[in-house]
mmCIF file of C-alpha atoms in Angstrom:
data_model
loop_
_atom_site.group_PDB
_atom_site.id
_atom_site.type_symbol
_atom_site.label_atom_id
_atom_site.label_comp_id
_atom_site.label_asym_id
_atom_site.label_seq_id
_atom_site.Cartn_x
_atom_site.Cartn_y
_atom_site.Cartn_z
ATOM 1 C CA MET K 227 9.366 4.316 -24.160
ATOM 2 C CA ARG K 228 6.375 4.983 -26.397
ATOM 3 C CA THR K 229 5.315 8.050 -24.346
ATOM 4 C CA GLU K 230 8.821 9.449 -24.571
ATOM 5 C CA ARG K 231 8.894 9.124 -28.358
ATOM 6 C CA GLY K 232 5.490 10.878 -28.570
ATOM 7 C CA VAL K 233 6.717 13.792 -26.446
ATOM 8 C CA ARG K 234 9.854 14.118 -28.555
ATOM 9 C CA ARG K 235 7.823 14.217 -31.796
ATOM 10 C CA SER K 236 5.382 16.758 -30.326
ATOM 11 C CA LEU K 237 8.254 19.033 -29.324
ATOM 12 C CA LEU K 238 9.772 18.801 -32.801
ATOM 13 C CA ALA K 239 6.392 19.566 -34.432
ATOM 14 C CA ALA K 240 5.810 22.584 -32.154
ATOM 15 C CA LEU K 241 9.336 23.813 -32.836
ATOM 16 C CA ALA K 242 8.812 23.555 -36.606
ATOM 17 C CA LEU K 243 5.498 25.406 -36.361
ATOM 18 C CA THR K 244 6.831 28.308 -34.302
ATOM 19 C CA VAL K 245 9.981 28.704 -36.393
ATOM 20 C CA THR K 246 7.845 28.729 -39.542
ATOM 21 C CA SER K 247 5.603 31.429 -38.089
ATOM 22 C CA ILE K 248 8.606 33.597 -37.235
ATOM 23 C CA VAL K 249 10.087 33.201 -40.726
ATOM 24 C CA VAL K 250 6.746 34.053 -42.356
ATOM 25 C CA ASN K 251 6.346 37.116 -40.147
ATOM 26 C CA TYR K 252 9.736 38.504 -41.119
ATOM 27 C CA SER K 253 9.459 37.660 -44.808
ATOM 28 C CA THR K 254 5.992 39.055 -45.577
ATOM 29 C CA SER K 255 3.610 41.683 -44.259
ATOM 30 C CA GLU K 256 0.585 39.515 -45.078
ATOM 31 C CA VAL K 257 0.300 37.934 -41.619
ATOM 32 C CA PRO K 258 -2.487 38.082 -39.071
ATOM 33 C CA ALA K 259 -2.414 41.166 -36.910
ATOM 34 C CA PHE K 260 -2.378 39.041 -33.738
ATOM 35 C CA LEU K 261 0.823 37.221 -34.758
ATOM 36 C CA ALA K 262 2.492 40.418 -35.896
ATOM 37 C CA GLY K 263 1.680 42.129 -32.609
ATOM 38 C CA ASN K 264 2.558 39.189 -30.358
ATOM 39 C CA LEU K 265 5.691 37.814 -31.929
ATOM 40 C CA TRP K 266 7.209 37.332 -28.461
ATOM 41 C CA ILE K 267 4.847 34.376 -27.983
ATOM 42 C CA ALA K 268 6.419 32.549 -30.937
ATOM 43 C CA TRP K 269 9.941 33.268 -29.639
ATOM 44 C CA THR K 270 8.984 32.029 -26.162
ATOM 45 C CA LEU K 271 7.473 28.830 -27.565
ATOM 46 C CA THR K 272 10.614 28.275 -29.640
ATOM 47 C CA GLY K 273 12.819 28.584 -26.572
ATOM 48 C CA LEU K 274 10.620 26.234 -24.529
ATOM 49 C CA CYS K 275 10.533 23.603 -27.301
ATOM 50 C CA VAL K 276 14.305 23.707 -27.789
ATOM 51 C CA SER K 277 14.938 23.491 -24.018
ATOM 52 C CA GLY K 278 12.470 20.618 -23.595
ATOM 53 C CA TYR K 279 13.925 18.639 -26.471
ATOM 54 C CA LEU K 280 17.518 19.093 -25.275
ATOM 55 C CA LEU K 281 16.537 18.119 -21.741
ATOM 56 C CA LEU K 282 14.836 14.983 -23.018
ATOM 57 C CA GLU K 283 17.647 14.078 -25.394
ATOM 58 C CA PHE K 284 20.618 14.647 -23.100
ATOM 59 C CA ARG K 285 19.267 13.770 -19.666
ATOM 60 C CA PRO K 286 21.460 11.427 -17.540
ATOM 61 C CA ASP K 287 21.208 7.694 -18.153
ATOM 62 C CA ALA K 288 19.095 5.648 -15.772
ATOM 63 C CA PRO K 289 20.962 3.436 -13.265
ATOM 64 C CA PRO K 290 21.762 -0.066 -14.551
ATOM 65 C CA GLY K 291 18.899 -2.497 -14.083
ATOM 66 C CA ASP K 292 19.265 -5.732 -12.134
ATOM 67 C CA LEU K 293 17.319 -8.926 -11.559
ATOM 68 C CA GLU K 294 15.517 -7.549 -8.493
ATOM 69 C CA GLN K 295 13.787 -4.997 -10.727
ATOM 70 C CA VAL K 296 12.460 -7.680 -13.087
ATOM 71 C CA SER K 297 8.922 -8.811 -12.279
ATOM 72 C CA ALA K 298 7.963 -12.475 -12.228
ATOM 73 C CA ARG K 299 5.820 -11.879 -15.323
ATOM 74 C CA ALA K 300 8.778 -10.378 -17.215
ATOM 75 C CA ARG K 301 10.986 -13.289 -16.180
ATOM 76 C CA ARG K 302 8.495 -15.769 -17.562
ATOM 77 C CA ARG K 303 8.177 -13.732 -20.747
ATOM 78 C CA TYR K 304 11.853 -13.161 -21.522
ATOM 79 C CA LEU K 305 13.740 -16.087 -19.974
ATOM 80 C CA ARG K 306 15.092 -18.491 -22.597
ATOM 81 C CA THR K 307 17.121 -21.683 -22.384
ATOM 82 C CA ALA K 308 20.741 -21.626 -23.495
ATOM 83 C CA LEU K 309 20.001 -23.446 -26.746
ATOM 84 C CA GLU K 310 17.047 -21.138 -27.471
ATOM 85 C CA LEU K 311 19.357 -18.144 -27.042
ATOM 86 C CA ASP K 312 21.892 -19.792 -29.315
ATOM 87 C CA SER K 313 19.289 -20.183 -32.086
ATOM 88 C CA ILE K 314 18.633 -16.417 -32.184
ATOM 89 C CA PRO K 315 20.532 -14.831 -35.093
ATOM 90 C CA VAL K 316 23.399 -12.458 -34.353
ATOM 91 C CA GLY K 317 22.361 -8.971 -35.466
ATOM 92 C CA PRO K 318 24.204 -5.687 -36.020
ATOM 93 C CA THR K 319 21.624 -3.620 -34.124
ATOM 94 C CA VAL K 320 22.388 -4.944 -30.629
ATOM 95 C CA GLU K 321 25.870 -5.110 -29.155
ATOM 96 C CA VAL K 322 27.699 -4.902 -25.853
ATOM 97 C CA THR K 323 29.980 -1.856 -25.841
ATOM 98 C CA THR K 324 31.576 -2.034 -22.373
ATOM 99 C CA VAL K 325 31.792 -4.138 -19.238
ATOM 100 C CA GLU K 326 32.593 -2.200 -16.063
ATOM 101 C CA TYR K 327 33.448 -3.059 -12.469
ATOM 102 C CA GLY K 328 35.217 -1.508 -9.502
ATOM 103 C CA GLU K 329 35.060 1.985 -8.068
ATOM 104 C CA GLY K 330 37.083 5.149 -7.722
ATOM 105 C CA PRO K 331 40.413 5.535 -9.523
ATOM 106 C CA GLN K 332 40.676 1.755 -9.958
ATOM 107 C CA ARG K 333 37.385 1.401 -11.828
ATOM 108 C CA ARG K 334 37.813 -0.801 -14.906
ATOM 109 C CA VAL K 335 36.086 -0.281 -18.259
ATOM 110 C CA LEU K 336 36.596 -3.218 -20.647
ATOM 111 C CA VAL K 337 35.885 -2.965 -24.374
ATOM 112 C CA PRO K 338 35.028 -5.966 -26.611
ATOM 113 C CA ASP K 339 37.801 -7.251 -28.893
ATOM 114 C CA ARG K 340 40.333 -5.080 -27.049
ATOM 115 C CA ASP K 341 39.895 -6.164 -23.421
ATOM 116 C CA LEU K 342 37.064 -8.697 -23.671
ATOM 117 C CA CYS K 343 37.165 -12.057 -25.422
ATOM 118 C CA VAL K 344 34.436 -12.101 -28.096
ATOM 119 C CA LEU K 345 33.522 -15.377 -29.782
ATOM 120 C CA PRO K 346 32.909 -15.347 -33.562
ATOM 121 C CA ALA K 347 29.318 -14.786 -34.691
ATOM 122 C CA GLU K 348 29.186 -18.286 -36.158
ATOM 123 C CA TRP K 349 30.247 -19.967 -32.891
ATOM 124 C CA SER K 350 27.474 -22.225 -31.581
ATOM 125 C CA LEU K 351 26.447 -23.962 -28.382
ATOM 126 C CA ALA K 352 25.359 -27.045 -30.327
ATOM 127 C CA ASP K 353 28.221 -29.100 -28.858
ATOM 128 C CA ALA K 354 27.470 -27.928 -25.318
ATOM 129 C CA ALA K 355 24.142 -29.732 -24.836
ATOM 130 C CA GLY K 356 24.317 -31.290 -21.378
ATOM 131 C CA LYS K 357 23.092 -34.586 -20.066
ATOM 132 C CA ARG K 358 20.650 -33.045 -17.576
ATOM 133 C CA GLY K 359 18.023 -32.102 -20.117
ATOM 134 C CA ALA K 360 17.480 -29.465 -22.751
ATOM 135 C CA ARG K 361 18.104 -26.555 -20.357
ATOM 136 C CA ALA K 362 21.571 -27.587 -19.184
ATOM 137 C CA VAL K 363 24.771 -27.062 -21.153
ATOM 138 C CA ASP K 364 28.405 -28.003 -20.665
ATOM 139 C CA LEU K 365 30.465 -25.026 -21.812
ATOM 140 C CA ARG K 366 33.788 -26.760 -21.301
ATOM 141 C CA ALA K 367 32.737 -29.404 -23.830
ATOM 142 C CA ALA K 368 32.047 -26.739 -26.465
ATOM 143 C CA LEU K 369 35.093 -24.563 -25.767
ATOM 144 C CA SER K 370 38.633 -25.451 -26.699
ATOM 145 C CA GLU K 371 41.540 -25.079 -24.296
ATOM 146 C CA ALA K 372 42.660 -22.058 -26.323
ATOM 147 C CA ASP K 373 39.214 -20.476 -25.899
ATOM 148 C CA LEU K 374 39.243 -21.062 -22.139
ATOM 149 C CA ALA K 375 42.723 -19.548 -21.897
ATOM 150 C CA ARG K 376 41.433 -16.387 -23.646
ATOM 151 C CA ALA K 377 38.374 -16.001 -21.375
ATOM 152 C CA THR K 378 38.242 -12.597 -19.686
ATOM 153 C CA PRO K 379 38.469 -12.788 -15.855
ATOM 154 C CA LEU K 380 35.582 -10.970 -14.159
ATOM 155 C CA PRO K 381 34.420 -10.664 -10.549
ATOM 156 C CA HIS K 382 30.990 -11.753 -9.340
ATOM 157 C CA ARG K 383 29.290 -8.394 -10.020
ATOM 158 C CA PHE K 384 29.780 -6.093 -13.015
ATOM 159 C CA VAL K 385 27.842 -3.694 -15.242
ATOM 160 C CA VAL K 386 27.147 -4.415 -18.920
ATOM 161 C CA ARG K 387 26.452 -1.477 -21.259
ATOM 162 C CA GLY K 388 25.516 -1.591 -24.922
ATOM 163 C CA SER K 389 23.451 -0.203 -27.765
ATOM 164 C CA SER K 390 20.283 -1.354 -29.508
ATOM 165 C CA ARG K 391 17.359 -0.126 -31.560
ATOM 166 C CA ALA K 392 15.122 2.398 -29.809
ATOM 167 C CA ALA K 393 11.832 0.496 -30.104
ATOM 168 C CA THR K 394 13.009 -2.786 -28.617
ATOM 169 C CA VAL K 395 13.462 -4.420 -25.210
ATOM 170 C CA VAL K 396 16.970 -5.643 -24.373
ATOM 171 C CA VAL K 397 17.349 -8.695 -22.140
ATOM 172 C CA LEU K 398 20.711 -9.551 -20.594
ATOM 173 C CA HIS K 399 21.590 -13.216 -19.998
ATOM 174 C CA ILE K 400 24.628 -15.042 -18.640
ATOM 175 C CA ILE K 401 25.053 -18.681 -19.660
ATOM 176 C CA THR K 402 27.042 -21.027 -17.417
ATOM 177 C CA ASP K 403 25.468 -24.450 -16.791
ATOM 178 C CA LEU K 404 22.103 -22.810 -17.497
ATOM 179 C CA ALA K 405 20.951 -19.520 -18.983
ATOM 180 C CA TYR K 406 20.370 -17.001 -16.193
ATOM 181 C CA LEU K 407 18.355 -13.856 -16.857
ATOM 182 C CA GLN K 408 20.137 -10.810 -15.404
ATOM 183 C CA ALA K 409 18.273 -7.630 -16.380
ATOM 184 C CA VAL K 410 15.575 -6.276 -18.696
ATOM 185 C CA ALA K 411 15.918 -2.812 -20.287
ATOM 186 C CA LYS K 412 12.537 -1.751 -21.693
ATOM 187 C CA ARG K 413 13.022 0.461 -24.739
ATOM 188 C CA PRO K 414 16.257 2.041 -23.484
ATOM 189 C CA PRO K 415 16.560 5.822 -24.043
ATOM 190 C CA ARG K 416 18.911 7.012 -26.780
ATOM 191 C CA ARG K 417 19.349 3.381 -27.850
ATOM 192 C CA ARG K 418 21.675 2.619 -24.929
ATOM 193 C CA PHE K 419 21.039 -0.051 -22.295
ATOM 194 C CA ALA K 420 22.754 -1.023 -19.045
ATOM 195 C CA GLY K 421 22.312 -3.975 -16.718
ATOM 196 C CA ILE K 422 24.038 -5.590 -13.766
ATOM 197 C CA GLY K 423 25.481 -9.044 -14.377
ATOM 198 C CA LEU K 424 26.149 -11.618 -11.642
ATOM 199 C CA LEU K 425 28.585 -14.329 -12.709
ATOM 200 C CA ASP K 426 28.384 -17.558 -10.703
ATOM 201 C CA ARG K 427 28.009 -17.435 -6.917
ATOM 202 C CA GLY K 428 29.405 -14.759 -4.630
ATOM 203 C CA GLY K 429 32.421 -14.755 -2.342
ATOM 204 C CA ILE K 430 34.763 -17.747 -2.658
ATOM 205 C CA LEU K 431 32.023 -20.353 -3.218
ATOM 206 C CA PRO K 432 33.000 -20.978 -6.891
ATOM 207 C CA TYR K 433 36.468 -22.080 -5.775
ATOM 208 C CA LEU K 434 35.413 -24.541 -3.064
ATOM 209 C CA ASP K 435 34.571 -28.237 -3.050
ATOM 210 C CA THR K 436 30.797 -28.347 -2.614
ATOM 211 C CA ALA K 437 30.828 -31.837 -1.055
ATOM 212 C CA ALA K 438 33.365 -30.781 1.567
ATOM 213 C CA LEU K 439 31.416 -27.575 2.194
ATOM 214 C CA ALA K 440 28.270 -29.606 2.901
ATOM 215 C CA GLU K 441 30.265 -31.510 5.523
ATOM 216 C CA GLY K 442 31.405 -28.292 7.178
ATOM 217 C CA ARG K 443 34.891 -28.171 5.666
ATOM 218 C CA VAL K 444 36.531 -25.605 3.373
ATOM 219 C CA GLU K 445 38.567 -27.231 0.614
ATOM 220 C CA VAL K 446 39.858 -25.133 -2.267
ATOM 221 C CA VAL K 447 39.674 -26.828 -5.668
ATOM 222 C CA GLY K 448 40.949 -23.939 -7.802
ATOM 223 C CA THR K 449 41.512 -20.203 -8.050
ATOM 224 C CA VAL K 450 39.409 -19.775 -11.205
ATOM 225 C CA GLY K 451 35.664 -20.304 -11.215
ATOM 226 C CA THR K 452 33.054 -21.089 -13.835
ATOM 227 C CA PRO K 453 33.327 -19.891 -17.451
ATOM 228 C CA GLY K 454 30.310 -18.063 -18.807
ATOM 229 C CA LEU K 455 28.851 -16.359 -21.867
ATOM 230 C CA VAL K 456 27.417 -12.840 -21.641
ATOM 231 C CA VAL K 457 24.792 -12.097 -24.294
ATOM 232 C CA ALA K 458 22.262 -9.309 -24.895
ATOM 233 C CA VAL K 459 19.020 -10.189 -26.701
ATOM 234 C CA GLU K 460 16.872 -7.672 -28.578
ATOM 235 C CA CYS K 461 13.131 -8.368 -28.304
ATOM 236 C CA ALA K 462 10.127 -6.838 -30.047
ATOM 237 C CA GLY K 463 6.609 -7.685 -28.954
ATOM 238 C CA GLY K 464 8.010 -10.171 -26.449
ATOM 239 C CA ARG K 465 9.781 -12.177 -29.176
ATOM 240 C CA PRO K 466 13.559 -12.324 -29.594
ATOM 241 C CA VAL K 467 14.726 -10.655 -32.796
ATOM 242 C CA SER K 468 18.518 -10.734 -32.631
ATOM 243 C CA ARG K 469 21.348 -11.103 -30.145
ATOM 244 C CA SER K 470 24.856 -9.844 -29.618
ATOM 245 C CA ARG K 471 27.963 -11.934 -30.048
ATOM 246 C CA TYR K 472 28.972 -13.974 -27.004
ATOM 247 C CA LEU K 473 31.454 -12.495 -24.558
ATOM 248 C CA LEU K 474 33.529 -15.323 -23.056
ATOM 249 C CA VAL K 475 34.277 -14.615 -19.395
ATOM 250 C CA VAL K 476 35.430 -16.579 -16.364
ATOM 251 C CA ARG K 477 34.818 -15.982 -12.666
ATOM 252 C CA SER K 478 37.882 -14.759 -10.789
ATOM 253 C CA GLY K 479 38.547 -12.945 -7.514
ATOM 254 C CA ILE K 480 35.817 -11.427 -5.347
ATOM 255 C CA ARG K 481 35.608 -7.641 -5.895
ATOM 256 C CA TYR K 482 38.311 -7.608 -8.573
ATOM 257 C CA PRO K 483 39.843 -10.516 -10.512
ATOM 258 C CA GLU K 484 43.267 -9.850 -8.932
ATOM 259 C CA ASP K 485 42.039 -10.087 -5.331
ATOM 260 C CA VAL K 486 44.312 -12.050 -2.987
ATOM 261 C CA TRP K 487 42.147 -14.353 -0.886
ATOM 262 C CA LEU K 488 44.647 -17.173 -0.268
ATOM 263 C CA SER K 489 47.269 -16.647 2.397
ATOM 264 C CA PRO K 490 50.765 -16.473 0.802
ATOM 265 C CA ALA K 491 52.088 -18.409 3.788
ATOM 266 C CA THR K 492 49.610 -21.325 3.905
ATOM 267 C CA GLY K 493 47.915 -21.287 0.495
ATOM 268 C CA ARG K 494 44.526 -21.472 2.233
ATOM 269 C CA PRO K 495 41.752 -18.928 2.804
ATOM 270 C CA LEU K 496 42.168 -16.734 5.876
ATOM 271 C CA LEU K 497 39.050 -17.719 7.858
ATOM 272 C CA SER K 498 37.894 -16.291 11.177
ATOM 273 C CA ASP K 499 36.157 -19.548 12.133
ATOM 274 C CA PRO K 500 36.606 -23.182 11.019
ATOM 275 C CA GLU K 501 32.833 -23.490 10.588
ATOM 276 C CA PRO K 502 32.002 -22.176 7.059
ATOM 277 C CA ARG K 503 28.566 -20.854 8.061
ATOM 278 C CA ARG K 504 30.094 -18.591 10.707
ATOM 279 C CA ALA K 505 33.417 -17.863 9.025
ATOM 280 C CA ARG K 506 34.530 -14.518 7.630
ATOM 281 C CA VAL K 507 37.005 -14.564 4.733
ATOM 282 C CA ALA K 508 39.712 -11.890 4.707
ATOM 283 C CA PHE K 509 41.068 -10.803 1.343
ATOM 284 C CA GLU K 510 43.274 -8.122 -0.163
ATOM 285 C CA SER K 511 41.594 -5.960 -2.822
ATOM 286 C CA PRO K 512 42.130 -2.595 -4.586
ATOM 287 C CA GLU K 513 41.127 0.326 -2.381
ATOM 288 C CA PRO K 514 38.204 2.538 -3.483
ATOM 289 C CA ASN K 515 39.944 5.903 -3.066
ATOM 290 C CA GLY K 516 43.522 5.260 -4.183
ATOM 291 C CA LEU K 517 45.862 3.032 -6.146
ATOM 292 C CA ALA K 518 46.994 0.736 -3.322
ATOM 293 C CA THR K 519 45.008 -2.024 -1.574
ATOM 294 C CA ASP K 520 42.760 -2.480 1.448
ATOM 295 C CA VAL K 521 41.823 -5.577 3.412
ATOM 296 C CA TYR K 522 38.184 -6.652 3.198
ATOM 297 C CA ALA K 523 36.199 -9.375 4.908
ATOM 298 C CA CYS K 524 32.990 -11.124 3.876
ATOM 299 C CA ALA K 525 31.041 -14.295 4.486
ATOM 300 C CA VAL K 526 32.026 -17.343 2.451
ATOM 301 C CA ASP K 527 29.228 -16.533 -0.008
ATOM 302 C CA GLY K 528 30.214 -12.842 -0.250
ATOM 303 C CA ARG K 529 27.494 -11.368 1.990
ATOM 304 C CA ARG K 530 28.129 -8.678 4.627
ATOM 305 C CA MET K 531 31.263 -7.415 2.924
ATOM 306 C CA ALA K 532 33.191 -4.761 4.832
ATOM 307 C CA ASN K 533 36.367 -2.749 4.262
ATOM 308 C CA LEU K 534 38.481 -3.286 7.381
ATOM 309 C CA THR K 535 41.221 -0.768 6.536
ATOM 310 C CA ARG K 536 39.354 2.125 4.875
ATOM 311 C CA LYS K 537 41.508 5.252 4.998
ATOM 312 C CA ASP K 538 41.964 8.655 3.368
ATOM 313 C CA ARG K 539 45.589 8.083 2.448
ATOM 314 C CA ASP K 540 46.800 6.091 -0.547
ATOM 315 C CA SER K 541 48.664 3.392 1.358
ATOM 316 C CA TYR K 542 49.112 -0.382 1.233
ATOM 317 C CA ASP K 543 47.248 -2.662 3.626
ATOM 318 C CA GLY K 544 47.325 -6.364 2.895
ATOM 319 C CA PHE K 545 48.716 -9.785 3.643
ATOM 320 C CA GLY K 546 52.388 -9.002 3.001
ATOM 321 C CA ASP K 547 54.280 -12.291 3.008
ATOM 322 C CA GLY K 548 51.373 -13.907 4.839
ATOM 323 C CA GLU K 549 53.323 -14.730 7.981
ATOM 324 C CA SER K 550 51.894 -11.860 10.028
ATOM 325 C CA ALA K 551 48.366 -11.633 8.588
ATOM 326 C CA GLN K 552 46.013 -13.697 10.732
ATOM 327 C CA TRP K 553 42.784 -13.508 12.725
ATOM 328 C CA VAL K 554 43.426 -12.582 16.359
ATOM 329 C CA ASP K 555 39.854 -13.588 17.238
ATOM 330 C CA GLN K 556 36.546 -13.699 15.356
ATOM 331 C CA ARG K 557 36.292 -9.898 15.272
ATOM 332 C CA HIS K 558 39.885 -8.718 14.878
ATOM 333 C CA LEU K 559 42.454 -9.268 12.143
ATOM 334 C CA ARG K 560 46.170 -8.506 12.100
ATOM 335 C CA VAL K 561 47.246 -7.066 8.722
ATOM 336 C CA PHE K 562 50.497 -5.888 7.193
ATOM 337 C CA SER K 563 50.318 -2.101 6.863
ATOM 338 C CA HIS K 564 52.451 0.762 5.583
ATOM 339 C CA LEU K 565 50.612 3.115 7.942
ATOM 340 C CA THR K 566 52.520 1.846 10.984
ATOM 341 C CA PRO K 567 55.810 3.584 11.858
ATOM 342 C CA ASP K 568 57.908 0.530 11.068
ATOM 343 C CA ARG K 569 55.682 -0.589 8.160
ATOM 344 C CA HIS K 570 54.816 -3.728 10.027
ATOM 345 C CA THR K 571 51.399 -4.810 11.308
ATOM 346 C CA ARG K 572 48.288 -3.369 12.909
ATOM 347 C CA ILE K 573 45.064 -4.889 14.225
ATOM 348 C CA VAL K 574 41.752 -3.904 12.644
ATOM 349 C CA GLN K 575 38.168 -4.738 13.609
ATOM 350 C CA ASP K 576 35.628 -6.482 11.397
ATOM 351 C CA PRO K 577 32.295 -4.585 11.635
ATOM 352 C CA GLY K 578 30.513 -7.141 9.466
ATOM 353 C CA GLN K 579 30.888 -10.029 11.903
ATOM 354 C CA ALA K 580 27.463 -11.079 13.160
ATOM 355 C CA SER K 581 26.969 -11.114 16.922
#
């Protein structure tokens, strides 16, 4: 921020002044008597300036910003349509450096060009203009089958980190059918920004037939959700200056892309209730404190997620072959577990089930 830059410059100026006074004092006897007799003041000021500057320069990064922290005024100021974002030139000063998701020992850090699919700088959304007006786009019309096959699978929620110029505002967008503003980093410290991205809808909604869902039925239409483009835009004075290259991603899984949310036995979601509004979806996902898996449950849209098999040991809990994993009632689920003596099944309770 502007105040932060002023403090940094003041500290540097004070440091230069005190160091100069010390050098002059030791190199010549023609110095004021006060300075010669109170040299400890100059040394103290030097130490305070150095400590303050190092504290300011190497303090911990702020938590990643999200959409809830963006005011309505900032949304109106920085939100752009997909084609407006596409018209912004790709610049070398703003780039996404990592995309992160997960927790504990199974936390994933993806790097562009190595783990993340990055589209060429000259790639354009011109062929993706939709039929629903200037704001809508059809990504599948602009992407080839080879591009879609290279798209990086990501869960619903992830963290985007990158670098930019110090005096700019960085705005994170995700483009699917529309451009969705995700986070605004106002003059990020040390030229590094971070924001939380939300790709498509939560839970298993991206994989369901919306017409059937409106009728109260759950029909799976696929195991891969909507493709999207992640882009960071550098703004100065409220105007976009440059943008990063597009990251091509696709929605997959729930917490992690490799989550198992279809029963191996039936090929259908494991639901606690046939009514989607009341149902809880059980799924197998990497555990937060080990290298095995736990069983989670959440609403169809991903709300009220709970770990049903949280444990201190690194041990497998999951669906197994799917024959034994099933809901006993709306609050209890039978899971395949290696914690049982015969490595068979145990019954766990769902604390997230509404009364």
